[in-house]
mmCIF file of C-alpha atoms in Angstrom:
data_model
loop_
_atom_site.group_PDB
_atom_site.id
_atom_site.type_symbol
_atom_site.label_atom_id
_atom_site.label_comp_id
_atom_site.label_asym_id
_atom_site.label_seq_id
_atom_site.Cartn_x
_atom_site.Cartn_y
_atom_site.Cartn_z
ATOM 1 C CA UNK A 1 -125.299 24.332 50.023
ATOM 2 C CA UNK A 2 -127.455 23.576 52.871
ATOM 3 C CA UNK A 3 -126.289 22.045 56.320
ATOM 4 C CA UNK A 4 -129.271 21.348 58.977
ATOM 5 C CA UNK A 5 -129.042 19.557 62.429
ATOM 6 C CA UNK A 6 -132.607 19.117 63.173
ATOM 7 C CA UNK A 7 -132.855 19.894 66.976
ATOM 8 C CA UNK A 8 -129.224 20.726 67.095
ATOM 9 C CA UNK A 9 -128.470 23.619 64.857
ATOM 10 C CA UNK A 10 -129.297 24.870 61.104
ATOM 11 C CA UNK A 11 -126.520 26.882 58.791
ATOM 12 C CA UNK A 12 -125.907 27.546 55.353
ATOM 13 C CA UNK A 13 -122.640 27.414 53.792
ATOM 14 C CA UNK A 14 -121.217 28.130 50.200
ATOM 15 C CA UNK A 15 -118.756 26.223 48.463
ATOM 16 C CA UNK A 16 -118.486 23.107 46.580
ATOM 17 C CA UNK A 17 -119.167 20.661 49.549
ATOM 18 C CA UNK A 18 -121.581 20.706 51.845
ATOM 19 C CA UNK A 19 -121.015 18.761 55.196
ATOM 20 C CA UNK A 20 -122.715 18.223 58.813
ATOM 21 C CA UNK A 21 -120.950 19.710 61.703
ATOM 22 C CA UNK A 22 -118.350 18.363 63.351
ATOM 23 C CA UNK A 23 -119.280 16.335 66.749
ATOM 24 C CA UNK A 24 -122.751 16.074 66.158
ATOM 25 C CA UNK A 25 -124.540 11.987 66.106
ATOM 26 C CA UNK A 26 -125.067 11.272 62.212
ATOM 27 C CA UNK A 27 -121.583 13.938 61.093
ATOM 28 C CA UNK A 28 -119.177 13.847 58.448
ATOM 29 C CA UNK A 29 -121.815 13.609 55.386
ATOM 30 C CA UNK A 30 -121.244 15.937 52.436
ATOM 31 C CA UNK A 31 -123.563 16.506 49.190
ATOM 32 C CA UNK A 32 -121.627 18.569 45.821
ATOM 33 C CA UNK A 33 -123.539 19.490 43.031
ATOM 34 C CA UNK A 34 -121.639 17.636 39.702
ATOM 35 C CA UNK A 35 -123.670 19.055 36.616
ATOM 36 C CA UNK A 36 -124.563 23.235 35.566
ATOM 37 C CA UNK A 37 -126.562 23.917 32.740
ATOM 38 C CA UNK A 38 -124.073 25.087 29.691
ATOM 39 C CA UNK A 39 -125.548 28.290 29.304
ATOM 40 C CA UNK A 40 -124.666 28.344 32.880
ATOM 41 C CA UNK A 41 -121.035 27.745 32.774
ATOM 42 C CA UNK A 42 -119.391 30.710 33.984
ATOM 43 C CA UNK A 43 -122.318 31.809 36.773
ATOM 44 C CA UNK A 44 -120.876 30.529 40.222
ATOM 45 C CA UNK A 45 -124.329 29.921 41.701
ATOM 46 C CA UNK A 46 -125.141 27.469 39.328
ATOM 47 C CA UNK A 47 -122.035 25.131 40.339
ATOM 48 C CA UNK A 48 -123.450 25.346 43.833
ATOM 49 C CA UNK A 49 -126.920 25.317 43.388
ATOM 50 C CA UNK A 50 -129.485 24.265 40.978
ATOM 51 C CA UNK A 51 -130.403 27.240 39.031
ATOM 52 C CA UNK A 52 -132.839 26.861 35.714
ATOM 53 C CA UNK A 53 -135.775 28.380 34.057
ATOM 54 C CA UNK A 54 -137.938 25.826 32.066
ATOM 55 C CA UNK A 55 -140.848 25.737 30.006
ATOM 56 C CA UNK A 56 -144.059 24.084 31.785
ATOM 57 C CA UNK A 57 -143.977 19.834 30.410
ATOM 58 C CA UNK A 58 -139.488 20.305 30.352
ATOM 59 C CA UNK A 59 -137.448 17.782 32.121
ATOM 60 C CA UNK A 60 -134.207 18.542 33.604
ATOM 61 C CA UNK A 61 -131.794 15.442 35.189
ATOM 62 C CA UNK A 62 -129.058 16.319 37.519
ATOM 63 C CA UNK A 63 -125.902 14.301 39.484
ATOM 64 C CA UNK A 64 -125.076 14.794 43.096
ATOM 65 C CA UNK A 65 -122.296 13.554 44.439
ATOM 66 C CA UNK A 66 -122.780 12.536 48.798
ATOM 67 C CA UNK A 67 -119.742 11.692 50.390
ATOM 68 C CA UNK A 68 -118.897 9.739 53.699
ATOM 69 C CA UNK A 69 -115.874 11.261 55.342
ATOM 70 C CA UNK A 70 -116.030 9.151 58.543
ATOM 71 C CA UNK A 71 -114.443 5.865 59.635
ATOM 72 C CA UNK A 72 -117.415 3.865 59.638
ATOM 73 C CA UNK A 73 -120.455 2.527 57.622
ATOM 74 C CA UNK A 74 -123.485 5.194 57.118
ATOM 75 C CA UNK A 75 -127.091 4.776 55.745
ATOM 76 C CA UNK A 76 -128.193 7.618 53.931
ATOM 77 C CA UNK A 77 -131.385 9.101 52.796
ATOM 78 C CA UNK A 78 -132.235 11.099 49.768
ATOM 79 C CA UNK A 79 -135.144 12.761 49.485
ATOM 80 C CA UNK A 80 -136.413 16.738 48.191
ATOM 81 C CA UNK A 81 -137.792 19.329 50.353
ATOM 82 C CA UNK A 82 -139.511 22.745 50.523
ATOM 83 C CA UNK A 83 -137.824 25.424 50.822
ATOM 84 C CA UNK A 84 -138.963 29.204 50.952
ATOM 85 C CA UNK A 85 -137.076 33.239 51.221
ATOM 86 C CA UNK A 86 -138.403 34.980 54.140
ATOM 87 C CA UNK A 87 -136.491 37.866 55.467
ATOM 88 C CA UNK A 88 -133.933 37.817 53.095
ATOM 89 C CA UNK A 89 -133.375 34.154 54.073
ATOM 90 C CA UNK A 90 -133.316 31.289 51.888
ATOM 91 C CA UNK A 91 -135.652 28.928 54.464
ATOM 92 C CA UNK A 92 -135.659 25.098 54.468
ATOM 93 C CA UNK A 93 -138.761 23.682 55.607
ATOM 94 C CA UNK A 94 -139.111 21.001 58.828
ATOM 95 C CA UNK A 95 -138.198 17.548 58.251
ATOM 96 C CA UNK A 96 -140.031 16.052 55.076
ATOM 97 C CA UNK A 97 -142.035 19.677 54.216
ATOM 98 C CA UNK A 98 -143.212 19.548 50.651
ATOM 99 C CA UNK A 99 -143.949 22.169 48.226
ATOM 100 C CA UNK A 100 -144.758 21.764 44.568
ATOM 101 C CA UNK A 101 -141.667 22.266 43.367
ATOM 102 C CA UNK A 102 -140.136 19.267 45.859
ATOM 103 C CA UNK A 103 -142.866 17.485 44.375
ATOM 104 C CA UNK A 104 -142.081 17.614 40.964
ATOM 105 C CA UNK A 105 -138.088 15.536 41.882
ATOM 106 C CA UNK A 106 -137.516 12.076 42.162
ATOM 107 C CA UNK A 107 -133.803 9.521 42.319
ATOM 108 C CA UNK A 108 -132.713 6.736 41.085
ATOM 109 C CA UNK A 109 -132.128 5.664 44.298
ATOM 110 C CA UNK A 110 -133.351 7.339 47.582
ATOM 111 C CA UNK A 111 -131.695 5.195 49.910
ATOM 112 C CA UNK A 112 -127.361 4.803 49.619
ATOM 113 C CA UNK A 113 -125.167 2.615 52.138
ATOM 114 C CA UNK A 114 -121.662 4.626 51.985
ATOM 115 C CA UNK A 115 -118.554 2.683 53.613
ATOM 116 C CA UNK A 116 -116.574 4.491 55.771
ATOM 117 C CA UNK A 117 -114.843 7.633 53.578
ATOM 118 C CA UNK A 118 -117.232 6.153 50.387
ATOM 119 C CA UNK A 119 -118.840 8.266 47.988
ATOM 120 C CA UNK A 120 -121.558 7.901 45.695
ATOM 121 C CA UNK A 121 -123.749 9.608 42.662
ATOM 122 C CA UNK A 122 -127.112 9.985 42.964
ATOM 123 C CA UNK A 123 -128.930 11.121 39.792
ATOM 124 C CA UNK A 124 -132.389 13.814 40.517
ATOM 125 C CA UNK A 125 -135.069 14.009 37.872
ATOM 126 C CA UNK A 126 -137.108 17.566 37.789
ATOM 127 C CA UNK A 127 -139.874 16.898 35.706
ATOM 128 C CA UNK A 128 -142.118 20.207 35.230
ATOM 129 C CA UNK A 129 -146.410 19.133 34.594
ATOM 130 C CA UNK A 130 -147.798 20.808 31.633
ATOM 131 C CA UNK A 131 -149.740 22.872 33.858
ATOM 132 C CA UNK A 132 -147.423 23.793 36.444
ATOM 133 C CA UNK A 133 -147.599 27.073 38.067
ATOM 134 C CA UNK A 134 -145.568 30.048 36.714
ATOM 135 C CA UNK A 135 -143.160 31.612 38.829
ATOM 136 C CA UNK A 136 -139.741 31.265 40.504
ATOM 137 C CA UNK A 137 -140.046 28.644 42.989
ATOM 138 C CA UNK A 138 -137.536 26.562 45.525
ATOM 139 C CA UNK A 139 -136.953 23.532 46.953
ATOM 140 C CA UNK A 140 -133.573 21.684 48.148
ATOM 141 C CA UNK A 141 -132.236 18.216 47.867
ATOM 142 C CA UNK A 142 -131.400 16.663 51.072
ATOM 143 C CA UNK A 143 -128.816 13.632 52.036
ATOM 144 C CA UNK A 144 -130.068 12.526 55.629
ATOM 145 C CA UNK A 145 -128.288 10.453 58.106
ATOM 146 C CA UNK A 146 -129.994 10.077 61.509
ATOM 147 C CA UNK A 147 -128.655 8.334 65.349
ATOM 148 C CA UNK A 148 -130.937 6.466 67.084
ATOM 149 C CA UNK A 149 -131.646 7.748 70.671
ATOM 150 C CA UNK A 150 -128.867 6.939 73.079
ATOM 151 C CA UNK A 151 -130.988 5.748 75.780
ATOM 152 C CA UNK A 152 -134.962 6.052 76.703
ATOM 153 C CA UNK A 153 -136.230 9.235 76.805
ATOM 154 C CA UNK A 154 -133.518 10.675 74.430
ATOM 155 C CA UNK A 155 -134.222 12.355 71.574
ATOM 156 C CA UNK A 156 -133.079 10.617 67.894
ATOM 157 C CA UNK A 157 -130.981 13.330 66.283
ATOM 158 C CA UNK A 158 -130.973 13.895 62.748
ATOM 159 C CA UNK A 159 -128.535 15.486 60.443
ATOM 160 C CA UNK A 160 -128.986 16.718 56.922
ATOM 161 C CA UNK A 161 -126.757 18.814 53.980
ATOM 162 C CA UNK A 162 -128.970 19.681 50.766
ATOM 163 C CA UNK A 163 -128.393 21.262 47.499
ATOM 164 C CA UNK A 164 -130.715 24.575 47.363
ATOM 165 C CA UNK A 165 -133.084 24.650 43.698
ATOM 166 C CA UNK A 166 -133.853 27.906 42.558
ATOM 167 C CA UNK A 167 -136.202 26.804 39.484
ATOM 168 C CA UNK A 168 -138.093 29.446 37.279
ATOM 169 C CA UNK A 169 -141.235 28.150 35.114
ATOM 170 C CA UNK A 170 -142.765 29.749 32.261
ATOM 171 C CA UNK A 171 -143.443 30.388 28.703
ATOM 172 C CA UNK A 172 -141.233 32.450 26.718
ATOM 173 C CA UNK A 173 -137.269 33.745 27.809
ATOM 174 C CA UNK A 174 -136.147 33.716 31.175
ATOM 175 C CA UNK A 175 -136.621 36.645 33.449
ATOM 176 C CA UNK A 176 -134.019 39.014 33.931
ATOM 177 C CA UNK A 177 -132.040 39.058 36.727
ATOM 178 C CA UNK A 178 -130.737 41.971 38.635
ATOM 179 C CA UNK A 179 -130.510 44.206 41.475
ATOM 180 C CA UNK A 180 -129.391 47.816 42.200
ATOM 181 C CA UNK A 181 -127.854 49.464 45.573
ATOM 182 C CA UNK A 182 -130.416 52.185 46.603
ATOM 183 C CA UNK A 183 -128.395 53.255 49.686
ATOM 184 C CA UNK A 184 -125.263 53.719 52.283
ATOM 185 C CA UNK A 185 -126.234 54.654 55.921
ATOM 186 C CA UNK A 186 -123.528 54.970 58.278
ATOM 187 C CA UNK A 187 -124.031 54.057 61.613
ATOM 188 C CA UNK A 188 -122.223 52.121 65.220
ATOM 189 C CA UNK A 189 -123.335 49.549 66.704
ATOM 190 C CA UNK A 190 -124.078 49.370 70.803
ATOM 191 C CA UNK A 191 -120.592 47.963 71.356
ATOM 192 C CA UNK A 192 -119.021 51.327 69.428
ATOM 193 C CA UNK A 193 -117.958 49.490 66.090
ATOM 194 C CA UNK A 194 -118.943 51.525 62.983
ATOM 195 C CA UNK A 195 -121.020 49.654 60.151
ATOM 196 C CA UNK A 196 -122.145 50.491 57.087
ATOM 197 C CA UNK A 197 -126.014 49.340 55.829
ATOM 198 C CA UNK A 198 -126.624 49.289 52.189
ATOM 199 C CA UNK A 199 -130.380 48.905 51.392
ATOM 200 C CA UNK A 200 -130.288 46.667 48.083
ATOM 201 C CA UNK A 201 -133.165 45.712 46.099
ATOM 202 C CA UNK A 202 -134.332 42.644 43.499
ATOM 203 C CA UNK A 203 -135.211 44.573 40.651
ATOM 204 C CA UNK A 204 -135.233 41.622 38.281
ATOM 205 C CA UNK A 205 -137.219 38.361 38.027
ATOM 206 C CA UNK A 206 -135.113 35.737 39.939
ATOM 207 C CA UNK A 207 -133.804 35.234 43.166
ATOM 208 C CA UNK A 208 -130.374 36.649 44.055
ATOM 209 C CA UNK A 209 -127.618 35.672 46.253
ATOM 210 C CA UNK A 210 -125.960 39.468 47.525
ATOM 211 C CA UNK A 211 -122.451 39.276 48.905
ATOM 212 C CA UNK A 212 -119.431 41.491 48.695
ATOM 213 C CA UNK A 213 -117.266 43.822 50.585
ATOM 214 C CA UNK A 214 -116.586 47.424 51.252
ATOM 215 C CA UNK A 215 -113.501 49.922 51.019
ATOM 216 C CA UNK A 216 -112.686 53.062 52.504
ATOM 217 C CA UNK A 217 -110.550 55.373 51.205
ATOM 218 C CA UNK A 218 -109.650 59.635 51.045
ATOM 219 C CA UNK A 219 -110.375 58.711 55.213
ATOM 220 C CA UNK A 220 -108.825 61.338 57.750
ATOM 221 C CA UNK A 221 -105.100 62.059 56.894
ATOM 222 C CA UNK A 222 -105.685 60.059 53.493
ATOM 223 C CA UNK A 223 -106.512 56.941 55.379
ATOM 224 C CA UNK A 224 -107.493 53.707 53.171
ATOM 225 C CA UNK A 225 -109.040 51.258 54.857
ATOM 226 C CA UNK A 226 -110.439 47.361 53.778
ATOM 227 C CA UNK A 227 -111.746 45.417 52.256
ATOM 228 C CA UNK A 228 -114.088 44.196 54.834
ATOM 229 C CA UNK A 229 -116.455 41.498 54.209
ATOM 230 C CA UNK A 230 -120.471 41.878 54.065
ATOM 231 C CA UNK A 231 -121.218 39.918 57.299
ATOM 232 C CA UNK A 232 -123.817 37.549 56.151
ATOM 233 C CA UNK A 233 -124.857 37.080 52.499
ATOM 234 C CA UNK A 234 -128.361 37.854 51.655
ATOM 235 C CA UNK A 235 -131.406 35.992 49.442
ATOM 236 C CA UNK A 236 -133.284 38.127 48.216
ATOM 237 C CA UNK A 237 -136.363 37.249 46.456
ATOM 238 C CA UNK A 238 -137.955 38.749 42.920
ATOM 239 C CA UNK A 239 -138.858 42.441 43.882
ATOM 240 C CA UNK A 240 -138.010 42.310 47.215
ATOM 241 C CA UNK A 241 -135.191 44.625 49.153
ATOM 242 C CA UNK A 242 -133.102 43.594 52.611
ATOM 243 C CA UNK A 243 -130.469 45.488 54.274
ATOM 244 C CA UNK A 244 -127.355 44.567 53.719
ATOM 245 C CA UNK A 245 -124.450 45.136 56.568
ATOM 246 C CA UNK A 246 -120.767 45.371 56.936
ATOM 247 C CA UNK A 247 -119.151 45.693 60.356
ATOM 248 C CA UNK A 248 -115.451 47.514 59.907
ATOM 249 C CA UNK A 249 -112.360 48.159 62.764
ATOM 250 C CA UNK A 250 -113.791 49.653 65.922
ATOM 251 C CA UNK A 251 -110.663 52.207 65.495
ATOM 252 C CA UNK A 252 -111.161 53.733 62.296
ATOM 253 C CA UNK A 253 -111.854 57.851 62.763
ATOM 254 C CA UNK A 254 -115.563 58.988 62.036
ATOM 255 C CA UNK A 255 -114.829 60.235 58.588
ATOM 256 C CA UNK A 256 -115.629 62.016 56.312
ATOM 257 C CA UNK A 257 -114.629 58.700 53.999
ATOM 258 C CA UNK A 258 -115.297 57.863 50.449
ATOM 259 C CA UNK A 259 -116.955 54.067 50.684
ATOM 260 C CA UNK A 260 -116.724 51.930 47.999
ATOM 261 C CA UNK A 261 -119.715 48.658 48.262
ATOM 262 C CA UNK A 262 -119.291 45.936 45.712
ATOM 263 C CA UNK A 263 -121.981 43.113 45.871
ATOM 264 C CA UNK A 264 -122.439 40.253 43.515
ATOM 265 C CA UNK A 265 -125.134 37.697 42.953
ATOM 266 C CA UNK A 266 -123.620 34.766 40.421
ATOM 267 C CA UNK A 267 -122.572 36.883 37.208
ATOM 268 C CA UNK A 268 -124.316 40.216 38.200
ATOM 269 C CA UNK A 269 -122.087 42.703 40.093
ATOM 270 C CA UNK A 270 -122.995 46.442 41.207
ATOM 271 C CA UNK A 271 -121.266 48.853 42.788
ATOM 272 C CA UNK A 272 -122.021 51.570 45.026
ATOM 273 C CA UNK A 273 -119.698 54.669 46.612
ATOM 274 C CA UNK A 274 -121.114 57.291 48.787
ATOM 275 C CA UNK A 275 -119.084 59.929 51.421
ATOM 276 C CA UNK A 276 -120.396 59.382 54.688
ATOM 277 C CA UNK A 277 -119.403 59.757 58.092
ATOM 278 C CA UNK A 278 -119.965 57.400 61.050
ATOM 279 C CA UNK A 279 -121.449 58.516 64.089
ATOM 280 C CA UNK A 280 -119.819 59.619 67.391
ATOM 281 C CA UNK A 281 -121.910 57.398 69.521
ATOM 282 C CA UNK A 282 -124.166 54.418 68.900
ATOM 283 C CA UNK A 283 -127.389 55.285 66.718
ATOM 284 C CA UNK A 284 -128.055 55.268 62.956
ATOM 285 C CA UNK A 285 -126.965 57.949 60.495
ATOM 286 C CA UNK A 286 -128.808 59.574 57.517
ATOM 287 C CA UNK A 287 -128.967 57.548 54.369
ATOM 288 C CA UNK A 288 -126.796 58.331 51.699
ATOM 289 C CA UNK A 289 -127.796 58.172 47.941
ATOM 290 C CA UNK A 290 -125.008 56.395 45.671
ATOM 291 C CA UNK A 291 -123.155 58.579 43.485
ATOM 292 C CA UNK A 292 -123.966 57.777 39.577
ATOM 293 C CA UNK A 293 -120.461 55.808 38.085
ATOM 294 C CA UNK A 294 -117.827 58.075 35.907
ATOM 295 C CA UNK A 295 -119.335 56.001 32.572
ATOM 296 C CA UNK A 296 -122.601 56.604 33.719
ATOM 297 C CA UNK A 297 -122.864 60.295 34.292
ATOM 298 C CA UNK A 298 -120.833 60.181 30.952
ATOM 299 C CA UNK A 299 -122.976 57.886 29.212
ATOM 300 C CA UNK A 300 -125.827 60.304 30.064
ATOM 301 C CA UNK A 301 -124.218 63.218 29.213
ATOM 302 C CA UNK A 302 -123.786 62.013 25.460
ATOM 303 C CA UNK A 303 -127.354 60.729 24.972
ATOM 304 C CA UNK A 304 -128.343 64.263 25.850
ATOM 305 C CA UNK A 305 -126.239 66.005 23.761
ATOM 306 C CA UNK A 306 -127.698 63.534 21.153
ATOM 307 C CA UNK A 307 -130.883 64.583 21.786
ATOM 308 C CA UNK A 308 -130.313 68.025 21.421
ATOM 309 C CA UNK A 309 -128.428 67.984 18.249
ATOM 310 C CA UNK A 310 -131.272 65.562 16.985
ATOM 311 C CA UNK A 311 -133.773 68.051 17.995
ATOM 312 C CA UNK A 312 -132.142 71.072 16.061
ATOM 313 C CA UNK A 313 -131.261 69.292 13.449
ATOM 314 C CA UNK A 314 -135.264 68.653 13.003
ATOM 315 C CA UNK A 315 -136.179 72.147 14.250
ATOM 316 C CA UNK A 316 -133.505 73.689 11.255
ATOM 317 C CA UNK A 317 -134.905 70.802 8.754
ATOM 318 C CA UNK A 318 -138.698 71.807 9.600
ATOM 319 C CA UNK A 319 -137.938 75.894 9.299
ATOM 320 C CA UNK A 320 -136.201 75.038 5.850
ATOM 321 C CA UNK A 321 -139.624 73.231 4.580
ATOM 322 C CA UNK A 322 -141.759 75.763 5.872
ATOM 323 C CA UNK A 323 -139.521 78.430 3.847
ATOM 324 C CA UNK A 324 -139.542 76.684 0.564
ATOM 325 C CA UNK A 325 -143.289 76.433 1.229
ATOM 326 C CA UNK A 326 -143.766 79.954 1.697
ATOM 327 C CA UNK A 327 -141.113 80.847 -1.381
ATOM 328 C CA UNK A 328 -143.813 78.315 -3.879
ATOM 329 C CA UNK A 329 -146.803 80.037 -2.614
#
C-alpha cells in the first residue's frame, strides 16, 4: 500500500489497509485491495498489491475497497498513476504523473462521496493493447482527498493512499522470480550500534519485495541473540541488487557470531548464515560470503558422486567393447 501527503510527507506501508496520516487536512482515508489472481492465492504480495503477468490484448478487472474512517462527509478521487523503482525504492510519481502502464486503467467510477465512516467498491479495468510493450512495468491506484487552502496565500494540501501494480507483459510463461543473498558485512554505525549489510540481488524476472530478520547465535559465552528486524524493506527491480540492513542491540560483544539472515519476497524465501565479527569502532568490515546450506553441500555432493560412477561405468563399458573388438579381429 501506498500513503502520500503531497507537500506534507510520503510513506509506504504494508498491510491490508492503507490510510493517510493522522492530523493531516484531507486524513482518515483508506484503500484495501479485495481480489488476487487464483494462481495467486497463497503469495502475500498479491493480497496487497496488484501482481500479474499478461499476454499483450488480456484484460484483467479488479475491486478496491476505500474507506472513510472520519466523522464527516469526504469527496474522493480515483484515478491511476506512474510509478517507478529507483534505488531500491518503489517511487510514485508527482500528482497526476502518467506512464503507460497508468494509462492502460480505467473505473467505473472515478469520483465517490463517502459519509462519515462509509465505505465503498470501486472496480479498475487493466486492459493490455495488442502492441503493448514487453516488460515488467508499474503504476499505482490512488484514492485522493484534498483541503482547500485555509486562508489566502495558503497552500491546498492534498492527501492520497494507492494500491502499488506490479504488471508483467509478454508472450509465453511468466518470468521467474527470485533472488539470492550474495553477502554479510559486519559493521557499526557512527553512534556505536553494530549492523549487519547483506548485499541481495534480483536474479529473476520480476520485481521483489526483500524483508526479513536476522539471528545470532554460538555469540561470546554461547550468547543467542534476535531476531531483529531488517530496518526498511527493499524493491528491488529485475536484475538489480540493493543493500539490505539490520541494526541489532548497541550491547551485544563484537563476536565472533554465527548470523543467520532470512529474507522473503511474497512466496520466495532465502536464507543466508555467515561468522562474522563486528567492529571495535565505527567503520565497515570485510564482506563475508554465505556458507552453502547442509542440503545443498549435500545435494552437490551426490550429483558428483553420480557423475563419477556414471563416468566409470562408461569408461569400464567402452574398455569391454574395445576388448571384444580386439578378441574378433
Amino acid at each position: 500500500m501506498l500513503v502520500v501527503a503531497v507537500l506534507v510527507q510520503s510513506a509506504a506501508t504494508t498491510g491490508c489497509w492503507s490510510a493517510t496520516p493522522a492530523g493531516t487536512p484531507g486524513d482518515g482515508i483508506g484503500i484495501k485491495l479485495l481480489d488476487a489472481p487464483t494462481n495467486r492465492r497463497d503469495d502475500p504480495r498479491a493480497k496487497t498489491y496488484i501482481v500479474d503477468f499478461l499476454p499483450p490484448g488480456s484484460v484483467i478487472r479488479r475491486r478496491v475497497e476505500i474507506r472513510n474512517t472520519t466523522d464527516e462527509a469526504k469527496s474522493v478521487e480515483v484515478y491511476a498513476g506512474a510509478a517507478d523503482i529507483q534505488d531500491a525504492k518503489f517511487t510514485v510519481g508527482d500528482n497526476r504523473a502518467h506512464n503507460e502502464l497508468s494509462s492502460w486503467v480505467s473505473f467505473d467510477r472515478t469520483q465517490v462521496d463517502l459519509s462519515a465512516h462509509g465505505t465503498t467498491t470501486v472496480l479498475a479495468t487493466i486492459t493490455v493493447p495488442a502492441q503493448a510493450t514487453g516488460g515488467e512495468q508499474y503504476a499505482a491506484i490512488w484514492a485522493q482527498v484534498a483541503a482547500p487552502p485555509s486562508g489566502p496565500g495558503t497552500v491546498r494540501m492534498v492527501n492520497r493512499v494507492g494500491v502499488r501494480i506490479y504488471l508483467s507483459v509478454g508472450p509465453g510463461g511468466e518470468p521467474r522470480s527470485d533472488f539470492e543473498i550474495e553477502s554479510l558485512t559486519p559493521a557499526r554505525t557512527a553512534d556505536g550500534r553494530p549492523e549487519v549489510l547483506a548485499q541481495v540481488h534480483n536474479t529473476g524476472g520480476r520485481a521483489v519485495d526483500v524483508s526479513g530478520s536476522l539471528v545470532l547465535s554460538d555469540g561470546p559465552g554461547g550468547l543467542r541473540a534476535g531476531p531483529f528486524p531488517v530496518s526498511v524493506g527493499k524493491t528491488i527491480e529485475p536484475g538489480g541488487t540493493a543493500q539490505v540492513s539490520v541494526l541489532l542491540d548497541r550491547s551485544l560483544p563484537d563476536g565472533p557470531w554465527k548470523t543467520e539472515l532470512s529474507l522473503t519476497s511474497g512466496l520466495i524465501n532465502r536464507t543466508a548464515t555467515a561468522v562474522i565479527t563486528f567492529p571495535s569502532s565505527p567503520g565497515v568490515g570485510e564482506p563475508v560470503v554465505p556458507q552453502l546450506p547442509y542440503s545443498t553441500v549435500l545435494l552437490a555432493g551426490l550429483l558428483a558422486a553420480a557423475c563419477t560412477a556414471l563416468l566409470w561405468i562408461g569408461i569400464r563399458s567402452w574398455r569391454r567393447r574395445r576388448e571384444r573388438a580386439r578378441l574378433d579381429q
